[in-house]
């Protein structure tokens, strides 16, 4: 539901014809994009059905007090800080995601966090290739600042003041505790965040994945053009960039790719850059693309089978103790991995689900 234009004309306040024309034009442009017509922050709160004062208070703060925070260990050492909004802010972000952001298309090369895209679709594009070039972006969400988020809301037609507020609602200003998680090699990004002194996308916010996709549309466009020029294929799944094709051509573009990433104010995780030939670990986001169809890596399937076998034969508690696993969400974790297998290999996944359902889980 949007504010009817006729109400402005019925209002007892006299408006100039110029004002009425401007409001009508503003409304029309948003409606043409299938976007809700919103005039102000209080109007947004009313439409979403959230407390106006709470929304105003959120925008007038660094947003830290409106988030919960916890740490996740990384496989290669260190930890990742997850910052999730409280229930009211999360509800508002989900409203913005569903009613605004999801109506704006990402680039076709983007294969993650969008409807009709998937990790499998990302991998399928590279089936039958001679070689892969895999590049990761460093601290993907952390490198996207509030100003760029403002640019998205502004570019799709919202009033500058409202765009500023919506950018604040979808970001969080990092504090010292958050910045302490940065490794030495991440210092340049850390210093940039400190210098900017503004919000960044939070890992844990519903709007962060889609906003990052929209912000990276120009990056995706440039890489698609580059890959076409060199007769290669390109796709992006979140912060994972994959180019495939002739190995000689892939080697030619590496430095160009680095330069474009820097030009787009993003950072490369150099330690994760890989050239892979057929016959090796020919994986795209964990999926084997060596054959005629996508398959889950043997490593992942062996891991799932190992846990299912020991849970069935030794019992869950004994298996977790023997394996040194201290994960209260182990059941959900295992089922999530089985679901991943099912999404790629239906028959194998179906067998895993049948075995999973036989496990005697402790209450």
XYZ file of C-alpha atoms in Angstrom:
363
model
C 0.000 0.000 0.000
C 1.401 3.409 -0.976
C 0.299 6.934 -0.196
C -2.387 7.954 -2.765
C -1.449 11.049 -4.752
C -5.045 12.298 -4.525
C -4.605 12.718 -0.738
C -2.029 15.426 -1.362
C -4.538 17.379 -3.394
C -7.266 16.904 -0.777
C -4.973 18.046 2.036
C -5.963 21.400 3.571
C -2.433 22.710 2.978
C -2.104 24.571 -0.291
C 0.653 23.155 -2.463
C 2.160 24.831 -5.467
C 1.614 23.277 -8.869
C 5.362 22.713 -9.061
C 5.302 20.734 -5.801
C 2.349 18.628 -6.937
C 4.025 17.967 -10.271
C 7.267 16.950 -8.536
C 5.446 14.559 -6.179
C 3.469 13.064 -9.058
C 6.638 12.536 -11.115
C 8.444 11.010 -8.114
C 5.558 8.596 -7.530
C 5.252 7.643 -11.192
C 8.940 6.742 -11.535
C 8.792 4.446 -8.526
C 5.551 2.801 -9.637
C 6.998 2.179 -13.104
C 9.732 0.121 -11.403
C 7.158 -1.743 -9.308
C 8.540 -0.081 -6.174
C 6.539 1.246 -3.207
C 6.111 5.023 -3.160
C 7.717 6.224 0.074
C 8.221 9.894 0.969
C 10.004 9.820 4.323
C 11.389 7.677 7.126
C 8.135 7.864 9.180
C 6.212 6.928 6.018
C 8.488 3.888 5.569
C 7.840 2.875 9.194
C 4.078 3.154 8.739
C 4.127 1.096 5.549
C 6.271 -1.611 7.121
C 4.216 -1.585 10.327
C 7.088 -0.828 12.698
C 7.475 1.740 15.467
C 8.430 5.139 14.011
C 10.500 6.248 17.000
C 12.449 2.976 16.998
C 13.304 3.502 13.317
C 14.379 7.102 13.936
C 16.497 6.055 16.933
C 18.184 3.384 14.820
C 19.144 5.894 12.123
C 20.466 8.352 14.721
C 22.928 5.809 16.169
C 25.863 3.689 15.098
C 23.369 0.760 15.080
C 25.569 -1.431 17.290
C 23.035 -1.461 20.130
C 20.416 -2.759 17.675
C 22.522 -5.809 16.737
C 23.545 -9.072 18.402
C 27.129 -10.177 17.845
C 28.933 -13.503 17.903
C 32.137 -14.983 16.483
C 32.684 -17.877 14.071
C 36.090 -19.511 13.728
C 37.629 -19.563 10.248
C 39.201 -22.727 8.829
C 42.476 -20.901 8.170
C 42.651 -19.272 11.591
C 41.143 -16.150 13.059
C 37.428 -15.547 13.292
C 34.548 -13.893 11.511
C 32.248 -11.504 13.385
C 28.555 -12.050 12.657
C 26.299 -9.092 13.506
C 22.576 -9.796 13.326
C 19.918 -7.087 13.789
C 17.412 -7.310 16.621
C 13.918 -8.550 15.801
C 12.346 -5.184 14.937
C 15.208 -4.017 12.738
C 15.415 -7.449 11.105
C 11.701 -7.287 10.306
C 12.126 -3.845 8.722
C 15.139 -5.019 6.691
C 13.166 -8.008 5.441
C 10.369 -5.664 4.398
C 12.858 -3.521 2.464
C 14.343 -6.648 0.891
C 11.002 -8.105 -0.209
C 9.269 -4.919 -1.311
C 12.167 -2.921 -2.735
C 15.469 -4.702 -3.327
C 14.124 -7.951 -4.786
C 12.370 -5.915 -7.496
C 15.719 -4.717 -8.825
C 17.575 -7.269 -10.998
C 21.187 -8.211 -10.346
C 23.576 -8.813 -13.250
C 23.074 -12.110 -15.123
C 26.577 -13.237 -14.122
C 25.572 -13.117 -10.450
C 24.528 -16.628 -9.370
C 24.032 -16.276 -5.623
C 21.491 -14.785 -3.193
C 18.906 -14.094 -5.894
C 15.730 -15.903 -6.875
C 16.254 -18.384 -9.726
C 19.988 -18.571 -9.008
C 21.866 -21.212 -7.060
C 25.283 -22.589 -6.257
C 24.580 -25.342 -8.788
C 23.744 -22.861 -11.561
C 26.996 -21.081 -10.748
C 28.953 -24.307 -11.252
C 27.073 -25.505 -14.368
C 28.284 -22.545 -16.387
C 31.853 -23.875 -16.195
C 31.201 -27.529 -17.142
C 33.581 -28.912 -19.755
C 36.113 -26.099 -19.429
C 39.849 -26.597 -19.958
C 40.886 -24.635 -16.872
C 39.610 -22.401 -14.072
C 40.770 -19.114 -12.578
C 39.294 -18.649 -9.098
C 39.588 -15.354 -7.231
C 38.069 -14.367 -3.879
C 37.177 -10.893 -2.703
C 38.601 -9.985 0.698
C 36.061 -9.311 3.486
C 33.321 -8.791 0.935
C 30.601 -7.183 3.088
C 33.096 -5.202 5.183
C 34.421 -3.453 2.069
C 30.973 -2.134 1.066
C 30.310 1.159 2.827
C 27.196 3.143 3.682
C 27.791 5.641 0.866
C 27.546 2.899 -1.764
C 24.361 1.563 -0.173
C 22.941 5.094 -0.314
C 23.828 5.122 -4.001
C 21.642 2.072 -4.635
C 18.531 3.542 -2.993
C 19.167 6.868 -4.705
C 19.694 5.297 -8.135
C 16.391 3.430 -8.014
C 14.536 6.668 -7.409
C 14.149 7.401 -3.710
C 14.490 10.909 -2.292
C 18.053 11.686 -1.096
C 17.011 12.125 2.561
C 15.127 8.841 2.532
C 18.001 7.086 0.739
C 20.366 8.256 3.506
C 18.042 6.812 6.159
C 17.568 3.490 4.367
C 21.340 3.169 3.943
C 21.747 3.622 7.696
C 19.060 1.029 8.410
C 20.968 -1.518 6.299
C 24.479 -0.891 7.678
C 26.340 -0.831 10.980
C 29.218 1.390 12.097
C 32.126 -0.903 13.099
C 33.681 -0.447 16.514
C 37.037 -1.412 18.001
C 35.874 -4.907 18.944
C 34.842 -5.595 15.363
C 38.045 -4.148 13.878
C 40.157 -6.313 16.207
C 39.165 -9.353 14.114
C 41.162 -8.068 11.108
C 44.369 -9.926 10.243
C 47.649 -8.155 9.422
C 47.181 -8.697 5.681
C 43.767 -7.013 5.958
C 45.224 -3.797 7.412
C 44.701 -1.652 4.249
C 40.952 -2.380 4.319
C 40.837 -1.868 8.086
C 42.502 1.547 7.740
C 40.096 2.504 4.958
C 37.096 1.599 7.139
C 38.518 3.699 9.988
C 39.143 6.647 7.655
C 35.638 6.490 6.196
C 34.044 6.357 9.664
C 30.685 5.196 8.329
C 28.535 2.100 8.243
C 29.321 -1.121 6.385
C 27.191 -4.107 5.423
C 26.766 -6.504 8.339
C 27.114 -10.257 7.973
C 23.817 -11.406 9.407
C 21.554 -8.695 7.972
C 18.831 -9.907 5.551
C 19.514 -7.040 3.142
C 23.313 -7.421 2.896
C 23.502 -10.195 0.236
C 21.112 -8.502 -2.211
C 22.603 -5.052 -1.654
C 26.073 -6.426 -2.376
C 24.777 -7.981 -5.600
C 23.312 -4.661 -6.728
C 26.452 -2.734 -5.792
C 28.582 -5.193 -7.789
C 26.518 -4.916 -10.977
C 29.181 -2.752 -12.589
C 31.938 -5.180 -11.550
C 29.953 -8.084 -13.045
C 29.344 -6.097 -16.234
C 33.053 -5.352 -16.639
C 34.073 -8.965 -16.002
C 31.446 -10.282 -18.419
C 32.828 -7.937 -21.079
C 36.379 -9.028 -20.277
C 35.507 -12.727 -20.447
C 33.683 -12.275 -23.776
C 36.707 -10.480 -25.201
C 39.004 -13.400 -24.295
C 36.444 -16.133 -25.140
C 36.044 -17.130 -21.496
C 33.132 -17.693 -19.129
C 32.534 -15.730 -15.927
C 30.264 -16.047 -12.899
C 30.149 -14.711 -9.356
C 28.720 -16.410 -6.282
C 28.890 -13.844 -3.458
C 32.634 -13.167 -3.072
C 33.755 -16.116 -5.259
C 34.730 -15.083 -8.799
C 35.194 -17.842 -11.384
C 36.582 -17.534 -14.907
C 36.900 -20.606 -17.121
C 38.248 -21.504 -20.533
C 41.679 -21.648 -22.149
C 44.520 -21.614 -19.592
C 46.697 -19.229 -21.651
C 43.843 -16.724 -21.867
C 43.090 -17.067 -18.169
C 46.679 -16.228 -17.304
C 46.471 -13.140 -19.516
C 43.519 -11.674 -17.642
C 44.629 -12.211 -14.018
C 46.298 -8.827 -13.584
C 43.437 -7.117 -15.441
C 40.969 -8.719 -13.023
C 43.023 -7.489 -10.056
C 43.075 -3.974 -11.518
C 39.301 -3.911 -12.062
C 38.650 -5.106 -8.502
C 40.862 -2.327 -7.127
C 39.173 0.179 -9.444
C 35.793 -0.867 -8.031
C 37.057 -0.105 -4.476
C 37.189 -3.762 -3.493
C 40.041 -5.962 -2.266
C 41.508 -9.253 -3.497
C 42.163 -12.159 -1.149
C 45.413 -13.004 -2.944
C 46.010 -16.179 -0.955
C 42.936 -17.785 -2.522
C 43.706 -17.058 -6.187
C 44.037 -20.376 -8.052
C 44.587 -21.672 -11.583
C 43.207 -25.205 -11.877
C 43.586 -27.581 -14.820
C 41.247 -30.451 -15.608
C 42.241 -33.555 -13.693
C 42.981 -31.689 -10.488
C 40.547 -30.413 -7.842
C 38.247 -29.083 -10.544
C 35.719 -27.483 -8.212
C 33.557 -24.376 -8.469
C 32.165 -23.331 -5.054
C 32.674 -26.904 -3.843
C 31.031 -28.583 -6.860
C 32.894 -30.824 -9.296
C 32.587 -29.534 -12.897
C 34.971 -32.018 -14.533
C 32.354 -34.292 -16.112
C 29.241 -33.744 -18.196
C 27.145 -32.825 -15.161
C 27.813 -31.176 -11.803
C 28.670 -33.425 -8.867
C 29.400 -32.922 -5.196
C 33.081 -33.384 -4.375
C 34.095 -36.807 -3.046
C 35.559 -35.060 -0.003
C 32.161 -33.631 0.945
C 30.321 -36.917 0.356
C 32.919 -38.871 2.335
C 32.514 -36.415 5.202
C 28.720 -36.808 5.242
C 28.946 -40.599 4.981
C 31.488 -40.720 7.816
C 29.169 -38.861 10.208
C 26.076 -40.852 9.205
C 27.887 -44.184 9.642
C 29.253 -43.432 13.105
C 26.027 -41.803 14.343
C 24.112 -44.928 13.326
C 26.633 -47.467 14.611
C 28.130 -45.775 17.668
C 25.432 -43.318 18.677
C 25.501 -39.546 18.316
C 26.980 -38.677 21.729
C 29.782 -41.209 21.480
C 30.626 -40.135 17.933
C 30.762 -36.444 18.830
C 32.971 -37.131 21.843
C 35.343 -39.394 19.879
C 35.589 -36.838 17.060
C 36.071 -33.872 19.407
C 33.032 -32.151 17.920
C 31.584 -29.467 20.172
C 28.720 -28.222 18.023
C 25.288 -27.902 19.627
C 23.814 -27.516 16.148
C 25.472 -30.667 14.758
C 22.130 -32.189 13.709
C 21.203 -29.073 11.702
C 24.737 -28.846 10.304
C 24.656 -32.451 9.078
C 21.186 -32.083 7.576
C 22.308 -28.860 5.867
C 25.189 -30.721 4.224
C 22.854 -33.528 3.174
C 20.490 -30.952 1.674
C 23.409 -29.490 -0.253
C 24.188 -32.940 -1.700
C 20.496 -33.427 -2.544
C 20.399 -30.119 -4.436
C 23.192 -31.362 -6.731
C 22.783 -35.151 -6.764
C 19.164 -36.070 -6.042
C 19.577 -39.865 -5.773
C 22.617 -39.736 -3.505
C 20.993 -37.044 -1.372
C 17.823 -39.120 -1.071
C 19.825 -42.076 0.310
C 21.533 -39.806 2.827
C 18.170 -38.468 4.013
C 16.863 -42.012 4.532
C 19.917 -42.869 6.649
C 19.730 -39.563 8.522
C 16.143 -40.325 9.536
C 17.266 -43.615 11.099
C 19.683 -41.890 13.500
C 18.585 -41.886 17.172
C 19.065 -38.238 18.094
C 19.381 -37.404 21.821
C 16.543 -35.315 23.203
